[in-house]
PDB file of C-alpha atoms in Angstrom:
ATOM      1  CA  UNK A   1      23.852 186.527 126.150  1.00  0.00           C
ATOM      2  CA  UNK A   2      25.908 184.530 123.605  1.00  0.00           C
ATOM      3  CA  UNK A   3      24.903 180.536 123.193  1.00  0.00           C
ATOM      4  CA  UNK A   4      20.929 181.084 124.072  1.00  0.00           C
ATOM      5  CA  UNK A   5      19.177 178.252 124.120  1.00  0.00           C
ATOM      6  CA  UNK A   6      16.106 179.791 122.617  1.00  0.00           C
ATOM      7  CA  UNK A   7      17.786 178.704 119.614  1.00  0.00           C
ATOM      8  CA  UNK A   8      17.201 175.510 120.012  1.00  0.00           C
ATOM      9  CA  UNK A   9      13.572 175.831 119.739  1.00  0.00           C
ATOM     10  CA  UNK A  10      13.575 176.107 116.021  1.00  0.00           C
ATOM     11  CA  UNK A  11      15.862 173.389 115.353  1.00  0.00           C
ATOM     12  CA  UNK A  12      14.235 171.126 117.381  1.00  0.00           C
ATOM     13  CA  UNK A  13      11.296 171.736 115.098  1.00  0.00           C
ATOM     14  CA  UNK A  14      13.436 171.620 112.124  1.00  0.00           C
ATOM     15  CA  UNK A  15      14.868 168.107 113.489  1.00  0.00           C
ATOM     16  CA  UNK A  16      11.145 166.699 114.056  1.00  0.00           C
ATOM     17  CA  UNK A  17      10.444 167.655 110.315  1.00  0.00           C
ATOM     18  CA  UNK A  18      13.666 166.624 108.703  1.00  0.00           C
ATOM     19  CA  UNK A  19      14.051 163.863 111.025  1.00  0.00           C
ATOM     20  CA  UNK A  20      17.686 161.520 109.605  1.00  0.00           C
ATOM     21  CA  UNK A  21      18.430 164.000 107.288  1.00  0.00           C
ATOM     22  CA  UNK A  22      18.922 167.125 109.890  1.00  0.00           C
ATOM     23  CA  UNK A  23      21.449 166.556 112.510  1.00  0.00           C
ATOM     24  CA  UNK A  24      20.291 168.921 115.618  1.00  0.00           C
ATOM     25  CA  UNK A  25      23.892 168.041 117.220  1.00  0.00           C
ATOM     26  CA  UNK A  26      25.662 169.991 114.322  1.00  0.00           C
ATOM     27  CA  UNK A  27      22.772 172.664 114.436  1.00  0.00           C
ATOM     28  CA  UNK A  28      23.664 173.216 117.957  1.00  0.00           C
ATOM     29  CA  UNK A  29      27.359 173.096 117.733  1.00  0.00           C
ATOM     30  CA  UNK A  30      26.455 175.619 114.830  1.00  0.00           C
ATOM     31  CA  UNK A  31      25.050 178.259 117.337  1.00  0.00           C
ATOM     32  CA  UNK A  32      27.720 177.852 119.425  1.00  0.00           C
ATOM     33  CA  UNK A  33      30.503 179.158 117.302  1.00  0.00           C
ATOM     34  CA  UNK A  34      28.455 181.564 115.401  1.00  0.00           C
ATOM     35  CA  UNK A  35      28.539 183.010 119.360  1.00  0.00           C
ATOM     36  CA  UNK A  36      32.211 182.843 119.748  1.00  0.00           C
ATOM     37  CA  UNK A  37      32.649 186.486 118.582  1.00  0.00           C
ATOM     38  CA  UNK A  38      30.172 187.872 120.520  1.00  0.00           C
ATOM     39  CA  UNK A  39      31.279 186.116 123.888  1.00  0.00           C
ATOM     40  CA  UNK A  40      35.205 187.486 122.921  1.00  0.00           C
ATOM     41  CA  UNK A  41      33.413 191.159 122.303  1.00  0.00           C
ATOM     42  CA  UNK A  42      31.854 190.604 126.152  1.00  0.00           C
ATOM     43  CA  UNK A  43      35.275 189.796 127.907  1.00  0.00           C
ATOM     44  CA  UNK A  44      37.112 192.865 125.939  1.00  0.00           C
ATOM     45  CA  UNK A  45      34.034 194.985 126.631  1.00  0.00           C
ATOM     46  CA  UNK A  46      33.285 195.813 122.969  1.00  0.00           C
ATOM     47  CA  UNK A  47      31.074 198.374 121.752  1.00  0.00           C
ATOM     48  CA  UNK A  48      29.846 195.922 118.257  1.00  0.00           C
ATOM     49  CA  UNK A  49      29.262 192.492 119.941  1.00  0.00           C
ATOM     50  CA  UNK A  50      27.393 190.805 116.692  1.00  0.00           C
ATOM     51  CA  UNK A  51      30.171 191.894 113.478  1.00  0.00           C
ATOM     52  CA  UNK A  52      30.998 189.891 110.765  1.00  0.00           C
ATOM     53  CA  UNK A  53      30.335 186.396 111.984  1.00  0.00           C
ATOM     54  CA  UNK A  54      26.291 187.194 112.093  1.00  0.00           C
ATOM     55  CA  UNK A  55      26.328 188.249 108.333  1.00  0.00           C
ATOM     56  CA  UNK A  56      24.975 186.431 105.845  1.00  0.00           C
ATOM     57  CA  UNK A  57      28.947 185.677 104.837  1.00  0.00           C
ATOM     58  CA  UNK A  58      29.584 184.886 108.182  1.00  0.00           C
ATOM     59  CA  UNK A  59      27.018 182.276 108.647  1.00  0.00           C
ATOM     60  CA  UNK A  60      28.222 180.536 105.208  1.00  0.00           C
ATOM     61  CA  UNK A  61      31.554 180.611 106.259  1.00  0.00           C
ATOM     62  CA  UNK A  62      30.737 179.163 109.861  1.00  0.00           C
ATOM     63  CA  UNK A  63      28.247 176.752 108.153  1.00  0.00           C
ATOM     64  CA  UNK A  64      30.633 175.287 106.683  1.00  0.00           C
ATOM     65  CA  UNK A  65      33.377 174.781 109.110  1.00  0.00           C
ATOM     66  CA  UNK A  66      30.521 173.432 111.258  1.00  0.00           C
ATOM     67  CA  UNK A  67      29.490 171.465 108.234  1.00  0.00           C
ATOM     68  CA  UNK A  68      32.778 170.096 107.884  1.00  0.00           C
ATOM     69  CA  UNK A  69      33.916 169.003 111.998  1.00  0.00           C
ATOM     70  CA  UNK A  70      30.229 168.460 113.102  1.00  0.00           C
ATOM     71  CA  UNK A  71      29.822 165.032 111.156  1.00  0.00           C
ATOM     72  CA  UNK A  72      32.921 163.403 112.950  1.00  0.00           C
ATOM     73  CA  UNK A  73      32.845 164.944 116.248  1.00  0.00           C
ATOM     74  CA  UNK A  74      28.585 164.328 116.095  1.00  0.00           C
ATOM     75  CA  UNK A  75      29.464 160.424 115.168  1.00  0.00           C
ATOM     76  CA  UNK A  76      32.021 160.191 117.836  1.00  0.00           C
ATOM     77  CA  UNK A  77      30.225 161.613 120.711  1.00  0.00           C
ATOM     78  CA  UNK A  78      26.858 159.174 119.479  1.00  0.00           C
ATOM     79  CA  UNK A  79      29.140 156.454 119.632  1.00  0.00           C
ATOM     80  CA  UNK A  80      30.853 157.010 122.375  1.00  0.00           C
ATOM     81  CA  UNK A  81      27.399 157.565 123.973  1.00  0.00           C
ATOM     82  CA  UNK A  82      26.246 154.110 122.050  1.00  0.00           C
ATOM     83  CA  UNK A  83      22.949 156.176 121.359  1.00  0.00           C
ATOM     84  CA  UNK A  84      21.300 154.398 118.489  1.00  0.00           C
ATOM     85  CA  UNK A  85      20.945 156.257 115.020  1.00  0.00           C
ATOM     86  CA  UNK A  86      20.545 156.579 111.426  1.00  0.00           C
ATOM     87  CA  UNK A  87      23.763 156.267 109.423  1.00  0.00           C
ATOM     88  CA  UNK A  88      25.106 160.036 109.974  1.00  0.00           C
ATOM     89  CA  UNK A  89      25.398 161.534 106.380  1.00  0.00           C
ATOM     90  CA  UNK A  90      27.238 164.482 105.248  1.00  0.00           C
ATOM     91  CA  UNK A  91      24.127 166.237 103.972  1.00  0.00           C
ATOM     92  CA  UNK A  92      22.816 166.180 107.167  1.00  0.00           C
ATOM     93  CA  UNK A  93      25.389 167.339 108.857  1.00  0.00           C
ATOM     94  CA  UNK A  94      25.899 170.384 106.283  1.00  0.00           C
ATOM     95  CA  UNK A  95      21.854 170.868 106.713  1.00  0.00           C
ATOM     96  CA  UNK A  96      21.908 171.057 109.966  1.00  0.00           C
ATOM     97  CA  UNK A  97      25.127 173.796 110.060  1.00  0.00           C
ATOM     98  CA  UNK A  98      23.454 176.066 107.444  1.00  0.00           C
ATOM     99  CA  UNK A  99      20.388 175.979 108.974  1.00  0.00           C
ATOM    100  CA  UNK A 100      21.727 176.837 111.836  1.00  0.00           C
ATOM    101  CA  UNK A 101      24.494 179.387 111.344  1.00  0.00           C
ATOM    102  CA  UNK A 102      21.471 181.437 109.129  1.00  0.00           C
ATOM    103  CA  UNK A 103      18.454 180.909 110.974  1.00  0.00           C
ATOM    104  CA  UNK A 104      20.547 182.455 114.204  1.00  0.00           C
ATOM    105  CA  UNK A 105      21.640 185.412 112.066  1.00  0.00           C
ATOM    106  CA  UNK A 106      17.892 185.743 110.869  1.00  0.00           C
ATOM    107  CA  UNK A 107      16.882 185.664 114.863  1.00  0.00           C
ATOM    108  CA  UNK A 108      19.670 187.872 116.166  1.00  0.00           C
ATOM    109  CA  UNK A 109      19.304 190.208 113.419  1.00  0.00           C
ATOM    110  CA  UNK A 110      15.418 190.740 115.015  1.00  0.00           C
ATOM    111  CA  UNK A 111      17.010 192.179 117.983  1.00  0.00           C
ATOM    112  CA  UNK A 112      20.469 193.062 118.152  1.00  0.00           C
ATOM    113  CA  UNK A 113      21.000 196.639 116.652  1.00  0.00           C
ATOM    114  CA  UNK A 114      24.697 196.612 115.951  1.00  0.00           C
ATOM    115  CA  UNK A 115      23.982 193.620 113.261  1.00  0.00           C
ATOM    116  CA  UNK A 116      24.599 194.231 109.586  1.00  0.00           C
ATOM    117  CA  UNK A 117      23.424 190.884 108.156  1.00  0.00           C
ATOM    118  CA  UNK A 118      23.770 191.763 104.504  1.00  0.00           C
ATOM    119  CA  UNK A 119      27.184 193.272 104.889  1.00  0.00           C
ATOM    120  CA  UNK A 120      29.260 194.095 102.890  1.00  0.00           C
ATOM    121  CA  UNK A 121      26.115 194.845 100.300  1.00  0.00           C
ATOM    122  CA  UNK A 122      24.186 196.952 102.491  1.00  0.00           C
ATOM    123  CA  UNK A 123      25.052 198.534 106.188  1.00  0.00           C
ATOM    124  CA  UNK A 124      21.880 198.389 107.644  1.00  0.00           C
ATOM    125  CA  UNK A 125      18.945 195.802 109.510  1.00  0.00           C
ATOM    126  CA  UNK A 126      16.474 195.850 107.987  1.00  0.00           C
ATOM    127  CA  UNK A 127      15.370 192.679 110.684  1.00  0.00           C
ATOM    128  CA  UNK A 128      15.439 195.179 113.331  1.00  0.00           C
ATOM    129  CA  UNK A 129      12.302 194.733 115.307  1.00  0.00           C
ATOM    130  CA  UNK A 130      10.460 193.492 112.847  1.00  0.00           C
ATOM    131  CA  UNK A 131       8.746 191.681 116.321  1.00  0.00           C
ATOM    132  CA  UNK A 132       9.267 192.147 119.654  1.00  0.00           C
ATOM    133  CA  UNK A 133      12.051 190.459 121.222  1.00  0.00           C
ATOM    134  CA  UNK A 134       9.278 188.740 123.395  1.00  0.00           C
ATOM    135  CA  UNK A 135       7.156 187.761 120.631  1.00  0.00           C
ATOM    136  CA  UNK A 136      10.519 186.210 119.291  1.00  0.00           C
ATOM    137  CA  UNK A 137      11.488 184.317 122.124  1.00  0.00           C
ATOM    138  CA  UNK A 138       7.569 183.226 122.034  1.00  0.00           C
ATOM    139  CA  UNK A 139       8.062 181.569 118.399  1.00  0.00           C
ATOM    140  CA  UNK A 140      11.274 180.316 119.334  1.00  0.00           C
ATOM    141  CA  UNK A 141       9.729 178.535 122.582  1.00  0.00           C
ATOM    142  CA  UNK A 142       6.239 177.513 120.357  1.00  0.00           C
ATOM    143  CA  UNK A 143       8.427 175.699 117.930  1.00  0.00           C
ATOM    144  CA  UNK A 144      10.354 173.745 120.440  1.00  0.00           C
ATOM    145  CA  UNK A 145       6.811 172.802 121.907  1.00  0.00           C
ATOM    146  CA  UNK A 146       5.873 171.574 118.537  1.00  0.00           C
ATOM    147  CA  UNK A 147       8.940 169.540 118.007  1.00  0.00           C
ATOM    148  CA  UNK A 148       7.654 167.846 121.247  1.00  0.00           C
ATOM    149  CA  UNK A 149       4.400 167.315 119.868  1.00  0.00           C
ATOM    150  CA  UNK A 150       5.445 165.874 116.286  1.00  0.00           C
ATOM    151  CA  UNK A 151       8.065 163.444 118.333  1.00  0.00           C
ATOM    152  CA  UNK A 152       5.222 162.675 120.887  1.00  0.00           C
ATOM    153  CA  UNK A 153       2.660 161.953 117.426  1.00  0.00           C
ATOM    154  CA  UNK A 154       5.663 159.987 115.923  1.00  0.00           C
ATOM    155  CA  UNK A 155       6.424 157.784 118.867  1.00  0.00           C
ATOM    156  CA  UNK A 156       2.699 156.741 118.940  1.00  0.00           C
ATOM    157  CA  UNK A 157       1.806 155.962 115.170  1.00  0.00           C
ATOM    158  CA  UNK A 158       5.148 154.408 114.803  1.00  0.00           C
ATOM    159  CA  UNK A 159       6.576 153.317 118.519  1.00  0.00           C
ATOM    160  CA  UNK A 160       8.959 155.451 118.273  1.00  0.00           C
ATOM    161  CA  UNK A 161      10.452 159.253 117.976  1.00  0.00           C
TER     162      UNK A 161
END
């Protein structure tokens, strides 16, 4: 199913370690089009749901793009929100889109057999249940647990997340 929110798991954790300098808004909006070709490949019943967007080119490409209209469209929506923040930088927004365009390729490439994530190089997964697809959605879920945690720990020493 394209946009999982299993995802999110990781770069929760990734925003609890990187705190201001990851932006988990443009990680999201990151998964989300890196899905866009797989949704399309759904509604015209496709045989190859996961081509060239979840390679290793793909996710560059997509990072940066996300890079690139994440930063405004974050600031706008935090502002619009008037949710209190760090000064939004541009390396966080381009963190935040490349860790998230390649650490979905990395995941999907675990269990979605018609992935070639080093394409054009090689035509192959070599990902390919490396883990089970339960054991992945485990890690996925434990590091979104942990991200609680390390915001819990961080709101106590310092009063807030």
């Amino acid at each position: 199913m394209p946009f999982t929110p299993i995802h999110l798991g990781p770069g929760a954790a990734f925003k609890a370690i990187g705190g201001r300098h990851f932006s988990f808004m443009v990680f999201g909006g990151a998964q989300v089009l890196m899905d866009i070709e797989p949704l399309i490949g759904i509604i015209q019943n496709k045989s190859i749901l996961h081509g060239h967007t979840h390679t290793v080119l793909g996710a560059l490409l997509i990072g940066a793009v996300a890079g690139l209209i994440g930063r405004p469209i974050s600031a706008f929506v935090l502002k619009l929100l008037q949710i209190q923040h760090h000064p939004f930088t541009w390396a966080a927004s381009f963190v935040g889109a490349f860790v998230g365009t390649f650490s979905h390729i990395g995941f999907d490439a675990v269990m979605h057999s018609d992935m070639n994530p080093l394409w054009p190089i090689a035509q192959s997964n070599g990902l390919l249940g490396i883990i089970s697809i339960g054991s992945l959605h485990l890690l996925c879920l434990a590091l979104g647990v942990l991200a609680g945690l390390i915001f819990a720990c961080k709101a106590v020493v310092y009063g807030r997340a």
